[in-house]
Tab-separated table of C-alpha atoms and ligand atoms in Angstrom:
chain	number	residue	atom	x	y	z
A	1	MET	CA	157.548	59.812	65.042
A	2	THR	CA	159.587	60.737	62.280
A	3	ALA	CA	163.043	59.077	61.929
A	4	PRO	CA	165.667	61.640	60.052
A	5	THR	CA	166.432	61.083	56.438
A	6	ASP	CA	169.768	59.732	55.387
A	7	ASN	CA	170.290	63.237	53.586
A	8	LEU	CA	170.334	65.032	56.721
A	9	ARG	CA	173.440	66.696	57.468
A	10	ILE	CA	175.272	69.482	59.703
A	11	ASN	CA	177.419	71.920	57.795
A	12	GLY	CA	180.939	70.663	58.224
A	13	GLU	CA	182.618	73.879	56.766
A	14	ARG	CA	181.058	76.280	59.128
A	15	LEU	CA	181.374	73.593	61.976
A	16	TRP	CA	185.136	73.894	61.442
A	17	ASP	CA	185.633	77.362	60.791
A	18	SER	CA	183.920	77.858	64.315
A	19	LEU	CA	186.384	75.609	65.926
A	20	MET	CA	189.329	77.256	64.363
A	21	GLU	CA	187.677	80.833	65.494
A	22	MET	CA	187.549	79.564	68.887
A	23	ALA	CA	191.279	78.230	68.928
A	24	LYS	CA	192.412	81.752	68.582
A	25	ILE	CA	191.177	82.498	71.706
A	26	GLY	CA	193.582	81.279	74.427
A	27	PRO	CA	196.325	80.321	71.898
A	28	GLY	CA	198.754	78.130	73.675
A	29	LEU	CA	202.468	77.501	72.616
A	30	ARG	CA	202.612	74.950	70.380
A	31	GLY	CA	199.175	75.376	67.883
A	32	GLY	CA	197.036	74.253	70.841
A	33	ASN	CA	195.396	76.226	73.703
A	34	ASN	CA	195.325	77.125	76.869
A	35	ARG	CA	191.636	78.789	77.558
A	36	GLN	CA	191.744	77.194	81.335
A	37	THR	CA	188.697	77.675	83.473
A	38	LEU	CA	187.781	81.098	84.509
A	39	THR	CA	190.865	82.840	83.234
A	40	ASP	CA	190.194	86.005	81.151
A	41	ALA	CA	190.747	83.661	77.783
A	42	ASP	CA	187.772	81.698	79.415
A	43	ALA	CA	185.625	84.624	79.531
A	44	GLU	CA	186.247	85.870	76.293
A	45	GLY	CA	185.771	82.630	74.535
A	46	ARG	CA	182.280	82.547	76.384
A	47	LYS	CA	181.471	86.125	74.975
A	48	LEU	CA	181.875	84.574	71.316
A	49	PHE	CA	180.099	81.546	71.863
A	50	GLU	CA	177.152	83.764	73.927
A	51	GLY	CA	177.268	85.747	70.311
A	52	TRP	CA	176.883	82.884	68.019
A	53	CYS	CA	174.159	81.609	70.309
A	54	GLU	CA	172.089	84.726	69.987
A	55	ALA	CA	172.570	84.651	66.441
A	56	ALA	CA	171.262	81.515	66.517
A	57	GLY	CA	168.203	82.451	68.190
A	58	LEU	CA	168.832	80.722	71.273
A	59	THR	CA	168.110	82.391	74.994
A	60	MET	CA	170.978	82.128	77.465
A	61	GLY	CA	170.490	81.127	81.094
A	62	VAL	CA	173.321	80.662	83.536
A	63	ASP	CA	173.558	78.644	86.852
A	64	LYS	CA	175.435	79.794	89.995
A	65	MET	CA	178.543	77.288	88.923
A	66	GLY	CA	178.796	79.648	85.819
A	67	THR	CA	177.570	76.841	83.139
A	68	MET	CA	175.776	78.095	80.178
A	69	PHE	CA	172.512	76.999	79.035
A	70	MET	CA	171.359	78.191	75.469
A	71	THR	CA	167.639	77.278	74.814
A	72	ARG	CA	165.905	76.383	71.487
A	73	PRO	CA	162.319	76.213	71.996
A	74	GLY	CA	160.405	73.223	71.348
A	75	THR	CA	156.995	73.095	70.134
A	76	ASP	CA	155.168	71.454	73.166
A	77	PRO	CA	155.336	73.652	76.398
A	78	ALA	CA	155.049	70.544	78.743
A	79	ALA	CA	158.044	68.676	76.882
A	80	LEU	CA	161.390	68.602	78.951
A	81	PRO	CA	164.333	69.971	77.023
A	82	VAL	CA	166.962	67.902	75.373
A	83	TYR	CA	170.702	68.877	76.618
A	84	VAL	CA	173.504	68.582	74.320
A	85	GLY	CA	176.901	69.821	74.967
A	86	SER	CA	180.242	69.702	76.449
A	87	HIS	CA	183.032	71.780	77.737
A	88	LEU	CA	184.799	75.341	76.374
A	89	ASP	CA	187.390	75.354	78.961
A	90	THR	CA	190.848	73.194	78.098
A	91	GLN	CA	193.863	71.802	80.037
A	92	PRO	CA	196.965	74.429	80.292
A	93	THR	CA	198.426	72.695	77.369
A	94	GLY	CA	195.394	71.477	75.634
A	95	GLY	CA	194.524	70.765	72.431
A	96	LYS	CA	191.597	72.932	69.918
A	97	PHE	CA	188.853	70.193	70.203
A	98	ASP	CA	188.930	68.209	73.875
A	99	GLY	CA	185.304	69.539	74.876
A	100	VAL	CA	184.976	72.309	72.384
A	101	LEU	CA	184.005	70.038	69.430
A	102	GLY	CA	181.099	68.341	71.436
A	103	VAL	CA	179.556	72.551	72.442
A	104	LEU	CA	179.963	73.863	68.843
A	105	SER	CA	178.560	70.846	67.357
A	106	ALA	CA	175.663	70.907	69.443
A	107	LEU	CA	175.298	74.935	68.117
A	108	GLU	CA	176.054	73.547	64.787
A	109	VAL	CA	173.332	70.953	64.959
A	110	VAL	CA	171.114	74.002	65.912
A	111	ARG	CA	172.337	76.275	62.897
A	112	SER	CA	171.373	73.321	60.902
A	113	LEU	CA	167.796	73.140	62.019
A	114	ASN	CA	167.532	76.628	61.829
A	115	ASP	CA	168.578	76.385	57.979
A	116	LEU	CA	166.166	73.590	57.271
A	117	GLY	CA	163.371	75.098	59.114
A	118	ILE	CA	163.192	71.892	61.412
A	119	LYS	CA	161.203	72.100	64.263
A	120	THR	CA	161.191	69.601	67.576
A	121	LYS	CA	158.540	68.896	69.980
A	122	HIS	CA	161.213	69.061	73.099
A	123	PRO	CA	163.256	71.887	73.331
A	124	ILE	CA	167.151	71.752	72.575
A	125	VAL	CA	169.621	73.300	75.141
A	126	VAL	CA	173.094	73.617	74.003
A	127	THR	CA	175.244	73.530	77.025
A	128	ASN	CA	178.949	74.521	77.800
A	129	TRP	CA	179.634	73.169	81.510
A	130	ALA	CA	182.337	74.998	83.331
A	131	ASN	CA	185.471	73.687	84.636
A	132	GLU	CA	185.063	70.351	82.946
A	133	GLU	CA	189.002	70.066	83.351
A	134	GLY	CA	189.601	70.723	86.690
A	135	ALA	CA	193.410	71.570	85.869
A	136	ARG	CA	193.092	74.797	87.540
A	137	PHE	CA	190.341	74.065	90.213
A	138	ALA	CA	190.830	70.180	90.941
A	139	PRO	CA	188.546	68.115	90.936
A	140	ALA	CA	187.399	67.717	86.778
A	141	MET	CA	183.734	68.055	86.207
A	142	LEU	CA	183.165	70.296	89.078
A	143	ALA	CA	179.974	72.087	87.743
A	144	SER	CA	178.394	68.940	86.450
A	145	GLY	CA	179.226	67.420	89.685
A	146	VAL	CA	176.998	70.392	91.565
A	147	PHE	CA	174.588	69.681	89.012
A	148	ALA	CA	173.942	66.200	89.656
A	149	GLY	CA	174.428	66.227	93.146
A	150	GLN	CA	177.577	64.721	93.812
A	151	LEU	CA	179.223	67.646	95.140
A	152	THR	CA	178.116	71.067	97.019
A	153	LEU	CA	177.905	74.470	95.716
A	154	ASP	CA	179.899	75.365	99.045
A	155	TYR	CA	182.609	72.779	98.273
A	156	ALA	CA	183.310	73.617	94.596
A	157	TYR	CA	183.278	77.667	95.415
A	158	GLY	CA	185.837	76.868	97.860
A	159	ARG	CA	188.296	75.428	95.356
A	160	LYS	CA	191.350	76.750	95.280
A	161	ASP	CA	193.741	77.419	92.450
A	162	PRO	CA	197.490	76.998	92.645
A	163	GLU	CA	197.874	80.926	93.248
A	164	GLY	CA	195.287	80.482	96.432
A	165	LYS	CA	192.083	81.883	94.480
A	166	THR	CA	188.607	80.353	95.087
A	167	TYR	CA	186.380	79.370	92.387
A	168	GLY	CA	183.808	81.610	93.735
A	169	GLU	CA	186.137	84.570	93.613
A	170	GLU	CA	187.179	83.906	90.100
A	171	LEU	CA	183.465	83.223	88.866
A	172	LYS	CA	182.859	86.604	90.104
A	173	ARG	CA	185.851	88.269	89.027
A	174	ILE	CA	185.054	87.200	84.960
A	175	GLY	CA	181.148	87.877	85.684
A	176	TRP	CA	179.752	84.607	85.443
A	177	VAL	CA	177.812	83.782	88.171
A	178	GLY	CA	174.607	82.902	86.959
A	179	ASP	CA	171.274	83.121	88.876
A	180	GLU	CA	170.021	79.728	88.765
A	181	GLU	CA	169.955	77.173	91.403
A	182	VAL	CA	172.437	74.583	90.131
A	183	GLY	CA	170.725	71.375	89.199
A	184	ALA	CA	167.122	73.133	89.259
A	185	ARG	CA	167.351	72.260	85.572
A	186	LYS	CA	165.014	68.932	84.697
A	187	MET	CA	166.357	66.980	81.425
A	188	HIS	CA	164.872	64.615	79.116
A	189	ALA	CA	167.867	63.591	78.018
A	190	TYR	CA	171.634	64.499	77.854
A	191	LEU	CA	174.118	63.912	74.446
A	192	GLU	CA	177.601	64.436	74.422
A	193	TYR	CA	179.808	64.553	71.588
A	194	HIS	CA	183.586	64.299	72.287
A	195	ILE	CA	187.110	63.484	70.488
A	196	GLU	CA	188.047	59.453	71.771
A	197	GLN	CA	191.367	61.153	73.505
A	198	GLY	CA	192.598	57.521	73.070
A	199	PRO	CA	193.703	55.273	69.858
A	200	ILE	CA	191.142	52.777	69.327
A	201	LEU	CA	188.831	54.252	66.896
A	202	GLU	CA	191.630	55.285	64.933
A	203	ALA	CA	193.237	51.856	64.927
A	204	SER	CA	190.221	49.976	63.986
A	205	GLU	CA	189.700	52.198	61.235
A	206	LYS	CA	186.002	53.330	62.501
A	207	GLN	CA	184.627	56.830	61.994
A	208	ILE	CA	182.152	56.681	65.231
A	209	GLY	CA	182.528	55.633	68.633
A	210	VAL	CA	179.316	54.249	69.953
A	211	VAL	CA	179.771	54.936	73.753
A	212	THR	CA	177.760	52.671	75.828
A	213	HIS	CA	179.796	52.598	79.534
A	214	CYS	CA	182.653	55.133	81.275
A	215	GLN	CA	185.255	53.291	83.434
A	216	GLY	CA	184.746	53.558	86.958
A	217	LEU	CA	187.906	53.775	88.809
A	218	TRP	CA	189.746	53.275	92.018
A	219	TRP	CA	193.106	55.171	93.374
A	220	LEU	CA	194.750	53.309	96.007
A	221	GLU	CA	197.359	54.775	97.842
A	222	VAL	CA	200.049	52.383	99.093
A	223	THR	CA	202.467	53.078	101.436
A	224	LEU	CA	205.416	50.425	101.798
A	225	THR	CA	207.600	50.639	105.020
A	226	GLY	CA	211.070	49.216	104.696
A	227	LYS	CA	214.634	50.143	106.199
A	228	GLU	CA	216.923	52.863	104.550
A	229	ALA	CA	220.560	51.138	104.398
A	230	HIS	CA	223.477	51.673	102.288
A	231	THR	CA	223.036	50.005	99.044
A	232	GLY	CA	226.941	48.913	98.876
A	233	SER	CA	227.424	47.630	102.143
A	234	THR	CA	224.113	45.680	103.270
A	235	PRO	CA	223.971	42.046	102.807
A	236	MET	CA	221.359	41.231	100.155
A	237	ALA	CA	220.037	38.696	103.000
A	238	MET	CA	219.780	41.323	105.346
A	239	ARG	CA	217.804	43.972	103.391
A	240	VAL	CA	214.324	45.221	103.823
A	241	ASN	CA	213.628	46.347	100.649
A	242	ALA	CA	210.505	48.689	100.248
A	243	GLY	CA	211.432	49.444	96.476
A	244	LEU	CA	211.415	45.660	95.648
A	245	ALA	CA	207.860	45.058	97.227
A	246	MET	CA	206.664	47.691	95.240
A	247	SER	CA	208.264	46.177	91.848
A	248	ARG	CA	206.351	42.797	92.920
A	249	ILE	CA	203.093	44.706	93.798
A	250	ILE	CA	203.035	46.147	90.336
A	251	GLU	CA	203.894	43.042	88.605
A	252	MET	CA	200.490	41.751	90.715
A	253	VAL	CA	198.423	44.831	89.787
A	254	GLN	CA	199.500	43.629	85.899
A	255	ALA	CA	198.185	40.411	86.270
A	256	VAL	CA	194.870	41.079	88.417
A	257	ALA	CA	194.223	43.409	85.419
A	258	MET	CA	194.861	40.630	82.789
A	259	GLU	CA	192.612	38.388	84.570
A	260	ASN	CA	189.867	40.662	84.313
A	261	GLN	CA	189.801	41.451	80.412
A	262	PRO	CA	188.082	42.393	78.503
A	263	GLY	CA	187.782	46.082	79.409
A	264	ALA	CA	189.830	46.225	82.896
A	265	VAL	CA	193.090	48.296	83.133
A	266	GLY	CA	195.606	48.815	86.059
A	267	GLY	CA	198.537	50.085	86.492
A	268	VAL	CA	201.133	52.578	88.288
A	269	GLY	CA	201.965	55.990	87.338
A	270	GLN	CA	202.841	57.782	90.467
A	271	VAL	CA	205.754	56.642	92.631
A	272	PHE	CA	207.655	58.599	95.346
A	273	PHE	CA	211.046	57.121	96.940
A	274	THR	CA	212.424	58.111	100.405
A	275	PRO	CA	215.119	59.493	100.446
A	276	ASN	CA	215.201	58.876	96.838
A	277	SER	CA	218.978	58.703	96.687
A	278	ARG	CA	221.192	56.452	94.427
A	279	ASN	CA	223.155	54.441	96.884
A	280	VAL	CA	220.475	54.304	99.743
A	281	LEU	CA	217.537	51.340	99.781
A	282	PRO	CA	214.230	53.415	100.363
A	283	GLY	CA	213.106	53.104	103.705
A	284	LYS	CA	209.882	54.717	102.567
A	285	VAL	CA	207.761	54.125	99.094
A	286	VAL	CA	204.344	55.962	98.145
A	287	PHE	CA	202.978	55.078	95.181
A	288	THR	CA	199.215	54.953	93.525
A	289	ILE	CA	197.652	52.148	91.978
A	290	ASP	CA	195.028	53.091	89.287
A	291	ILE	CA	192.687	50.481	88.138
A	292	ARG	CA	189.510	50.756	86.062
A	293	SER	CA	186.833	48.425	84.439
A	294	PRO	CA	182.979	49.724	83.088
A	295	ASP	CA	181.820	46.742	85.236
A	296	GLN	CA	181.099	47.568	89.223
A	297	ALA	CA	181.880	43.841	90.048
A	298	LYS	CA	184.863	43.306	88.218
A	299	LEU	CA	186.176	46.696	89.540
A	300	ASP	CA	185.368	45.944	92.925
A	301	GLY	CA	187.058	42.850	92.741
A	302	MET	CA	190.298	44.100	91.700
A	303	ARG	CA	190.452	46.611	94.441
A	304	ALA	CA	189.515	43.526	96.847
A	305	ARG	CA	192.242	41.297	95.427
A	306	ILE	CA	194.776	43.661	95.668
A	307	GLU	CA	194.057	45.134	98.998
A	308	GLU	CA	194.655	41.320	100.203
A	309	GLU	CA	197.503	40.129	98.388
A	310	ALA	CA	199.943	43.612	98.383
A	311	PRO	CA	200.299	43.074	102.138
A	312	LEU	CA	201.086	39.436	101.552
A	313	ILE	CA	203.725	40.112	99.460
A	314	ALA	CA	205.332	43.157	101.363
A	315	ALA	CA	205.168	40.876	104.285
A	316	GLU	CA	207.505	38.143	102.727
A	317	LEU	CA	209.966	40.955	102.272
A	318	GLY	CA	209.729	42.239	105.855
A	319	VAL	CA	208.173	45.349	104.371
A	320	GLY	CA	205.170	47.276	106.120
A	321	CYS	CA	202.175	47.891	103.925
A	322	SER	CA	199.299	50.154	104.096
A	323	ILE	CA	196.418	50.790	101.572
A	324	GLU	CA	194.374	53.875	101.650
A	325	PRO	CA	191.422	54.640	98.597
A	326	VAL	CA	191.835	58.072	97.618
A	327	GLY	CA	189.621	58.666	94.646
A	328	HIS	CA	186.659	56.671	93.234
A	329	PHE	CA	183.917	56.699	90.302
A	330	ASP	CA	181.582	54.316	89.766
A	331	PRO	CA	181.249	53.087	86.632
A	332	VAL	CA	178.712	54.353	84.300
A	333	THR	CA	175.722	52.480	81.954
A	334	PHE	CA	174.865	54.751	79.454
A	335	ASP	CA	171.082	54.802	78.515
A	336	PRO	CA	170.655	51.629	76.115
A	337	THR	CA	167.748	53.623	73.722
A	338	LEU	CA	169.860	56.409	73.526
A	339	VAL	CA	172.926	54.098	72.689
A	340	ALA	CA	170.931	52.440	70.304
A	341	ARG	CA	169.833	56.008	68.609
A	342	VAL	CA	173.543	56.656	68.235
A	343	ARG	CA	174.549	53.497	66.566
A	344	ASN	CA	171.415	53.774	64.084
A	345	ALA	CA	172.171	57.089	63.263
A	346	ALA	CA	175.675	55.866	62.023
A	347	GLU	CA	174.332	52.998	60.108
A	348	ARG	CA	171.742	55.136	58.655
A	349	LEU	CA	174.690	57.963	57.473
A	350	GLY	CA	176.792	55.142	55.936
A	351	TYR	CA	179.589	56.315	59.153
A	352	SER	CA	181.876	52.883	59.927
A	353	HIS	CA	181.331	52.404	63.847
A	354	MET	CA	181.867	50.309	66.769
A	355	ASP	CA	180.891	50.340	70.606
A	356	ILE	CA	183.293	51.778	72.760
A	357	ILE	CA	183.864	52.494	76.473
A	358	SER	CA	184.930	56.098	77.762
A	359	GLY	CA	188.462	55.686	79.513
A	360	ALA	CA	188.227	59.002	80.377
A	361	GLY	CA	185.589	61.113	82.898
A	362	HIS	CA	183.110	63.323	81.176
A	363	ASP	CA	180.375	65.405	82.189
A	364	ALA	CA	178.129	63.032	80.539
A	365	CYS	CA	179.048	60.611	83.370
A	366	TRP	CA	177.861	63.086	86.047
A	367	ALA	CA	174.426	64.024	83.804
A	368	ALA	CA	173.732	59.974	83.450
A	369	LYS	CA	172.851	60.412	87.356
A	370	VAL	CA	169.793	62.567	86.461
A	371	ALA	CA	168.870	61.468	83.045
A	372	PRO	CA	169.158	59.199	80.313
A	373	ALA	CA	172.586	59.946	78.760
A	374	THR	CA	174.997	58.761	76.461
A	375	MET	CA	178.326	60.036	74.290
A	376	VAL	CA	179.339	59.951	70.427
A	377	MET	CA	182.789	60.000	69.833
A	378	CYS	CA	185.397	60.668	66.759
A	379	PRO	CA	189.082	59.652	66.509
A	380	CYS	CA	191.679	61.724	67.236
A	381	VAL	CA	195.268	61.303	65.840
A	382	ASP	CA	197.326	58.780	67.438
A	383	GLY	CA	195.128	59.017	70.201
A	384	LEU	CA	196.919	62.100	71.544
A	385	SER	CA	194.870	64.663	74.042
A	386	HIS	CA	195.723	66.728	76.687
A	387	ASN	CA	198.252	67.807	74.410
A	388	GLU	CA	198.875	70.701	72.115
A	389	ASP	CA	199.336	68.498	69.110
A	390	GLU	CA	195.819	66.944	69.738
A	391	ASN	CA	194.190	66.506	66.384
A	392	ILE	CA	191.323	65.430	64.230
A	393	THR	CA	189.938	66.179	60.861
A	394	PRO	CA	187.536	68.253	59.430
A	395	GLN	CA	185.940	65.027	58.208
A	396	TRP	CA	185.741	63.169	61.362
A	397	ALA	CA	184.413	66.072	62.911
A	398	SER	CA	181.540	66.429	60.902
A	399	ALA	CA	180.674	62.541	60.594
A	400	GLY	CA	179.908	62.775	64.328
A	401	ALA	CA	178.601	65.922	64.344
A	402	ASP	CA	176.045	64.217	61.741
A	403	VAL	CA	175.572	61.362	64.240
A	404	LEU	CA	174.735	63.812	66.630
A	405	LEU	CA	172.058	65.385	65.023
A	406	HIS	CA	170.253	62.210	63.917
A	407	ALA	CA	170.472	61.164	67.443
A	408	VAL	CA	169.016	64.881	68.867
A	409	LEU	CA	166.317	64.975	66.470
A	410	GLU	CA	164.678	61.447	67.328
A	411	THR	CA	165.288	62.284	71.094
A	412	ALA	CA	163.532	65.952	70.473
A	413	GLU	CA	161.275	64.485	68.225
A	414	ILE	CA	160.985	66.318	64.791
A	415	VAL	CA	157.459	67.879	64.375
A	416	GLY	CA	155.321	67.582	61.196
B	501	ZN	ZN1	186.709	66.794	77.553
């Protein structure tokens, strides 16, 4: 097997032009994008992408979830394809790069190989996963979840948007119900290039994130029961203050996360006070604890600690406490061979790089259940994403795509 030479690069200008072309479809209000899944704008974006793929000589397959698979043949008919992709759908107030960078860089890899007349043993399949964002139809990563056997097609088809329209109906309406069974395809490997969506690479002045893990998470919904009482006339000693119990539990979550460094995080982002009135002590507080770690044992250990200590903290104040898990992902360890290929590619190309853990979920996290998988990341300005102000530079975009090109070529194996 020949390693790609260090002068092998994608066409950065063409990549950037394609990103800007795609961003014209489903424009947001402040310079970003609103191209939510299975909307007319999504259909229009798919058409544009399909046309580009056709022009690059790729053959399209579509599965029953609407995921697009665009194949560049390999020289060995028996060799399984290398899949490279991400998603073209966006948040309602999304940026131009989240997901789109990965799909269009995969296309740019193929375009560059065409320009250079490079053949590979394994086919390369440029992939646009349907409904990665989950903003319109929860949960996120719906199509890759079905592909990886984590969710069923029936479940996915029945997911409803806020207007009550189902995924199945809307997929049919925009004309993208494919004929392939979801998950029938077998992968030699899966690679995904994505913006970091966090501030670490930019702050560390690194061009490339070599992604070693995806964080696992638990969402724990806590219900505290105190006693509604007047905030003025109830003496301190006679209060059963569910709000105070919540604040002490949040401090405990902070301490548990700090004790599990490096890599663990924990916090509370959603709180409901009942009755939520200025001069009433809350009788009931419901809030969600979000804990994450790339390490399964640490993650489960954090959950166990919180479930043990929270009721004790509440009981000291006479407050009732119940905890229910409402969300979970296992941590993902990406394939060490592919991770090393990404790291070596960055090194060979002379790009600064560091190992990084993905704090967000990605289609690659599900793909990793069925194939060796990994990701490449580039910085984004101020770590901003899921925001119309999300931004990257053309240099960042093309550096990551160069790394993707090299990692894909090593995996798909250059012929000749
Ligand atoms: Zn994304």
